[in-house]
Coordinates of C-alpha atoms and ligand atoms in Angstrom, one line a residue:
X221 CA 1.8 111.5 260.2
X222 CA 2.1 114.4 257.7
X223 CA -0.8 114.8 255.4
X224 CA -0.6 113.8 251.8
X225 CA 0.9 116.4 249.6
X226 CA -0.3 117.6 246.2
X227 CA 1.8 114.9 244.6
X228 CA -0.1 112.2 246.3
X229 CA -3.4 113.9 245.5
X230 CA -2.4 114.1 241.8
X231 CA -1.9 110.4 241.6
X232 CA -5.1 109.6 243.4
X233 CA -7.0 112.1 241.2
X234 CA -5.6 110.6 238.1
X235 CA -6.9 107.2 239.1
X236 CA -10.3 108.4 240.2
X237 CA -11.0 110.4 237.1
X238 CA -9.2 108.4 234.5
X239 CA -8.6 105.0 236.0
X240 CA -7.9 102.2 235.9
X241 CA -4.7 103.1 234.4
X242 CA -2.1 101.1 232.7
X243 CA 1.1 100.5 234.7
X244 CA 3.1 102.6 232.2
X245 CA 0.7 105.5 232.3
X246 CA 0.5 105.6 236.0
X247 CA 4.3 105.3 236.4
X248 CA 4.7 108.2 234.0
X249 CA 2.3 110.3 236.0
X250 CA 4.4 109.4 239.1
X251 CA 7.5 110.7 237.2
X252 CA 5.8 113.8 236.2
X253 CA 4.7 114.9 239.6
X254 CA 7.9 113.8 241.4
X255 CA 10.4 114.6 238.8
X256 CA 12.0 111.3 239.5
X257 CA 12.0 108.3 237.0
X258 CA 10.1 105.3 238.1
X259 CA 13.0 102.8 237.1
X260 CA 15.5 104.4 239.4
X261 CA 13.0 105.3 242.1
X262 CA 10.9 102.2 242.7
X263 CA 11.3 102.5 246.5
X264 CA 9.9 106.0 246.4
X265 CA 7.1 104.8 244.2
X266 CA 6.1 102.1 246.7
X267 CA 6.4 104.6 249.5
X268 CA 4.0 106.9 247.8
X269 CA 1.6 104.1 247.3
X270 CA 1.9 102.9 250.9
X271 CA 1.2 106.4 252.2
X272 CA -1.7 106.9 249.9
X273 CA -3.2 103.6 251.1
X274 CA -2.7 104.5 254.8
X275 CA -5.0 107.5 254.2
X276 CA -7.5 105.9 251.8
X277 CA -8.1 103.1 254.3
X278 CA -9.8 105.5 256.6
X279 CA -12.6 105.9 254.1
X280 CA -12.5 102.2 252.9
X281 CA -10.8 102.9 249.6
X282 CA -7.7 101.3 248.4
X283 CA -5.2 101.9 245.6
X284 CA -4.3 98.5 244.1
X285 CA -2.7 96.9 241.2
X286 CA -3.9 93.8 239.2
X287 CA -3.2 92.0 236.1
X288 CA -5.6 91.9 233.1
X289 CA -5.6 88.1 232.8
X290 CA -6.3 88.2 229.1
X291 CA -3.3 90.3 228.1
X292 CA -1.2 90.2 231.3
X293 CA -1.0 93.9 231.5
X294 CA -0.8 95.5 234.9
X295 CA -3.3 98.2 235.9
X296 CA -3.7 100.5 238.8
X297 CA -7.0 101.6 240.3
X298 CA -8.7 102.9 243.3
X299 CA -11.4 100.6 244.6
X300 CA -14.0 100.7 247.3
X301 CA -13.3 98.1 249.9
X302 CA -16.9 98.3 251.2
X303 CA -18.1 95.6 249.0
X304 CA -21.8 96.2 248.5
X305 CA -22.9 96.5 245.0
X306 CA -24.6 99.9 245.4
X307 CA -21.4 101.7 246.4
X308 CA -19.2 99.8 243.9
X309 CA -21.3 100.3 240.8
X310 CA -22.6 103.6 242.1
X311 CA -26.0 105.2 241.3
X312 CA -25.4 104.7 237.6
X313 CA -26.7 101.1 237.4
X314 CA -30.1 99.9 238.4
X315 CA -30.8 96.8 240.5
X316 CA -31.6 94.6 237.6
X317 CA -28.5 95.8 235.8
X318 CA -26.4 95.0 238.8
X319 CA -28.0 91.5 239.0
X320 CA -27.4 91.0 235.3
X321 CA -23.7 92.0 235.8
X322 CA -23.4 89.5 238.7
X323 CA -25.0 86.8 236.5
X324 CA -22.4 87.4 233.9
X325 CA -19.4 87.4 236.1
X326 CA -20.6 84.2 237.8
X327 CA -21.0 82.5 234.4
X328 CA -17.5 83.7 233.4
X329 CA -15.7 82.4 236.5
X330 CA -17.6 79.1 236.5
X331 CA -16.3 78.2 233.0
X332 CA -14.6 74.9 233.6
X333 CA -12.2 75.5 230.7
X334 CA -11.0 78.7 232.4
X335 CA -11.3 80.6 229.2
X336 CA -12.7 83.5 231.3
X337 CA -15.3 84.4 228.7
X338 CA -18.9 84.0 227.8
X339 CA -20.6 84.3 224.4
X340 CA -22.9 87.3 223.8
X341 CA -25.8 85.0 223.4
X342 CA -25.2 83.2 226.6
X343 CA -24.8 86.5 228.4
X344 CA -28.1 87.7 227.0
X345 CA -29.8 84.4 228.1
X346 CA -28.8 84.8 231.8
X347 CA -32.0 84.9 233.8
X348 CA -32.1 87.5 236.5
X349 CA -34.7 85.6 238.4
X350 CA -32.0 83.1 239.3
X351 CA -29.8 85.7 241.0
X352 CA -31.0 84.8 244.4
X353 CA -32.2 88.2 245.5
X354 CA -35.8 87.2 245.7
X355 CA -36.7 90.0 248.0
X356 CA -35.6 92.6 245.4
X357 CA -38.2 93.8 243.0
X358 CA -38.6 90.6 241.0
X359 CA -41.0 92.4 238.6
X360 CA -38.3 94.7 237.5
X361 CA -36.2 91.6 236.8
X362 CA -38.9 90.1 234.7
X363 CA -39.4 93.3 232.8
X364 CA -35.7 93.5 232.0
X365 CA -35.8 93.2 228.3
X366 CA -33.2 91.9 225.8
X367 CA -32.5 95.3 224.5
X368 CA -31.9 96.5 228.2
X369 CA -29.5 93.7 228.5
X370 CA -27.6 94.6 225.4
X371 CA -27.4 98.2 226.5
X372 CA -26.3 97.1 229.9
X373 CA -23.5 95.1 228.4
X374 CA -22.4 98.0 226.3
X375 CA -22.3 100.3 229.4
X376 CA -20.4 97.7 231.5
X377 CA -17.9 97.3 228.7
X378 CA -17.5 101.1 228.4
X379 CA -17.0 101.4 232.2
X380 CA -14.5 98.5 232.1
X381 CA -16.5 96.2 234.3
X382 CA -16.6 93.9 231.3
X383 CA -14.6 93.8 228.1
X384 CA -15.2 92.8 224.5
X385 CA -12.8 90.1 223.4
X386 CA -11.4 90.1 219.9
X387 CA -13.4 87.0 219.1
X388 CA -16.7 88.7 220.0
X389 CA -17.0 87.0 223.3
X390 CA -17.3 88.9 226.6
X391 CA -14.8 88.9 229.4
X392 CA -14.1 90.5 232.6
X393 CA -13.0 94.2 232.5
X394 CA -10.0 95.5 234.3
X395 CA -12.2 97.2 236.9
X396 CA -13.6 93.7 237.8
X397 CA -10.1 92.2 238.1
X398 CA -9.2 95.1 240.4
X399 CA -12.3 95.1 242.4
X400 CA -13.4 91.4 242.7
X401 CA -10.3 90.0 244.4
X402 CA -12.1 89.2 247.6
X403 CA -15.3 88.2 245.7
X404 CA -13.2 85.6 243.8
X405 CA -11.9 84.3 247.0
X406 CA -15.1 84.2 248.8
X407 CA -16.7 82.4 245.9
X408 CA -14.0 79.9 245.6
X409 CA -12.9 80.7 242.1
X410 CA -9.9 78.4 241.6
X411 CA -6.7 80.1 242.2
X412 CA -3.6 80.0 240.0
X413 CA -1.1 77.6 241.4
X414 CA 1.8 80.1 241.0
X415 CA 0.5 83.5 242.1
X416 CA -2.6 82.5 244.1
X417 CA -4.8 85.0 242.4
X418 CA -8.0 83.8 241.0
X419 CA -7.4 81.8 237.7
X420 CA -10.3 83.3 235.7
X421 CA -8.3 82.9 232.4
X422 CA -5.8 80.2 232.9
X423 CA -4.2 77.2 231.5
X424 CA -5.4 73.9 232.9
X425 CA -3.2 71.0 233.8
X426 CA -3.3 68.4 231.0
X427 CA -4.1 65.7 233.5
X428 CA -7.9 65.9 233.6
X429 CA -8.2 64.5 237.1
X430 CA -5.8 67.3 238.3
X431 CA -7.4 70.7 239.3
X432 CA -4.2 72.8 238.9
X433 CA -4.6 75.9 236.8
X434 CA -2.0 78.5 236.0
X435 CA -2.1 81.9 234.3
X436 CA -0.3 81.9 231.0
X437 CA 1.9 84.7 232.2
X438 CA 2.7 82.8 235.4
X439 CA 3.6 79.7 233.3
X440 CA 5.9 81.9 231.2
X441 CA 7.6 83.1 234.3
X442 CA 7.8 79.7 235.9
X443 CA 8.9 77.6 232.8
X444 CA 11.2 80.2 231.3
X445 CA 13.7 79.3 233.9
X446 CA 16.1 77.0 232.2
X447 CA 16.4 74.4 235.0
X448 CA 12.7 74.3 235.7
X449 CA 11.0 71.0 234.7
X450 CA 7.9 71.6 232.5
X451 CA 5.6 69.6 234.7
X452 CA 2.5 70.4 236.7
X453 CA 3.4 71.5 240.2
X454 CA 0.5 69.5 241.6
X455 CA 0.6 66.0 239.9
X456 CA 3.9 66.0 238.0
X457 CA 2.3 65.5 234.6
X458 CA 4.3 66.8 231.7
X459 CA 3.0 70.3 230.9
X460 CA 3.1 71.0 227.2
X461 CA 4.8 74.4 227.1
X462 CA 6.5 76.0 224.1
X463 CA 8.8 78.8 225.2
X464 CA 9.4 81.7 222.9
X465 CA 13.2 82.1 222.3
X466 CA 13.2 85.5 223.8
X467 CA 12.1 84.3 227.1
X468 CA 14.8 81.9 228.1
X469 CA 17.7 84.4 228.3
X470 CA 15.9 87.1 230.3
X471 CA 14.7 85.1 233.2
X472 CA 17.8 84.3 235.2
X473 CA 16.5 84.4 238.7
X474 CA 13.4 84.2 240.6
X475 CA 13.0 86.9 243.1
X476 CA 9.7 86.2 244.7
X477 CA 10.2 88.5 247.6
X478 CA 7.5 90.1 249.6
X479 CA 6.3 93.5 248.3
X480 CA 6.4 96.5 250.6
X481 CA 2.7 96.8 250.7
X482 CA 1.2 93.4 251.8
X483 CA 1.4 89.7 251.8
X484 CA 1.1 89.1 248.1
X485 CA 4.0 87.9 246.1
X486 CA 6.0 90.2 244.0
X487 CA 6.6 88.6 240.7
X488 CA 9.1 89.3 238.0
X489 CA 7.5 88.8 234.7
X490 CA 7.9 89.8 231.2
X491 CA 4.8 91.4 229.8
X492 CA 3.8 93.4 226.9
X493 CA 1.2 95.6 228.4
X494 CA 1.1 98.2 225.8
X495 CA -1.5 96.4 223.6
X496 CA -5.2 97.2 223.9
X497 CA -7.0 95.5 226.8
X498 CA -8.8 93.1 224.4
X499 CA -5.5 91.8 222.9
X500 CA -4.4 88.3 223.4
X501 CA -1.5 87.4 225.6
X502 CA 1.8 88.0 223.8
X503 CA 2.5 84.7 222.2
X504 CA 4.3 85.8 219.1
X505 CA 7.8 85.6 220.6
X506 CA 8.3 89.4 220.5
X507 CA 11.2 90.4 222.7
X508 CA 9.7 92.0 225.7
X509 CA 11.6 93.8 228.4
X510 CA 11.7 92.5 231.8
X511 CA 9.7 94.3 234.4
X512 CA 8.8 94.1 238.0
X513 CA 5.2 94.0 238.9
X514 CA 4.5 95.2 242.5
X515 CA 1.1 94.3 243.6
X516 CA -0.4 96.9 245.8
X517 CA -2.2 94.5 247.8
X518 CA -3.5 95.8 251.1
X519 CA -5.5 92.7 252.0
X520 CA -3.8 92.6 255.2
X521 CA -5.9 95.6 256.3
X522 CA -8.9 93.4 256.9
X523 CA -9.9 91.5 253.9
X524 CA -11.3 88.7 256.0
X525 CA -14.2 90.9 257.3
X526 CA -14.6 92.3 253.9
X527 CA -18.1 91.2 252.6
X528 CA -18.6 89.8 249.2
X529 CA -19.5 92.1 246.3
X530 CA -22.4 89.9 245.5
X531 CA -24.5 90.0 248.5
X532 CA -26.3 86.6 248.5
X533 CA -27.8 87.2 251.9
X534 CA -26.8 90.7 252.7
X535 CA -28.6 93.8 251.8
X536 CA -26.7 96.7 250.6
X537 CA -25.6 99.0 253.3
X538 CA -25.2 102.6 252.4
X539 CA -21.7 103.8 252.1
X540 CA -21.2 107.4 253.1
X541 CA -18.0 107.6 251.0
X542 CA -19.7 106.8 247.8
X543 CA -17.9 108.0 244.7
X544 CA -20.8 108.4 242.4
X545 CA -23.7 110.5 243.0
Ligands
ZN673 ZN1 -0.9 83.3 238.3
ZN674 ZN1 -1.7 68.5 237.3

């Protein structure tokens, strides 16, 4: 196979140095380097991503796309598929900081209401001693002060592992949505009934004995089809869903075909991804243009043997391909 050309390298470099990038930004970089518009060259775009992933896979990196579940925006990033926390969070974070991060994401994904957030106070009250890594310097955990926790939250928000929500609570950052796909799966975070991605921030079936949860943007895609009954796909309970007027006319078909890059579904969805990451999902009925989100999901390349980000039993193994030094 011919090596990657400078155009591929520019795309990778943009994600490494500036990523994760919003879909629109990444597509415009693609247009800049190829001289081809994304809208009329989606196949070329997908070919680029596939080729990049072939090469990145040799060093256990992967270019992938994900949705920010709070605002439904699509982001692209390069992630490290060797899932030990040292290689993911780099040398920037200390062991107690990483344990604190793990505690926060565990609390967030365990939220039974699937709001996908935690209050600042509850985050600060997370006890590192409970993080199940008893062999790892418990004294450093005990000495981890409130102000260190506050500072760590700020750093994690800055690096997009966490995000500040508009209501002052803390949610997962885009980097976590990109990076934790296997971790969500291994930790049995309930999946969205429509797209099968973890339902960290999702709407719950109104029937309390039913476990179905669906992302708001997946609900929109599903229920905006005129013929579709607004009922839970699991238990058949009426699902209270008010459609914005602009939605009904746009969604005339449901092309849930396979993407070129992996087993995940390709979804057609209307999003408004131009807002800030903290913004709420678009519920104001603004007309939004239709777009196709292609998940760059390369899980087929061996996610089953991919270890969890949070090594409950496993010690970190050194990754020779570390990004951060
Ligand atoms: Zn979904
Ligand atoms: Zn249900």
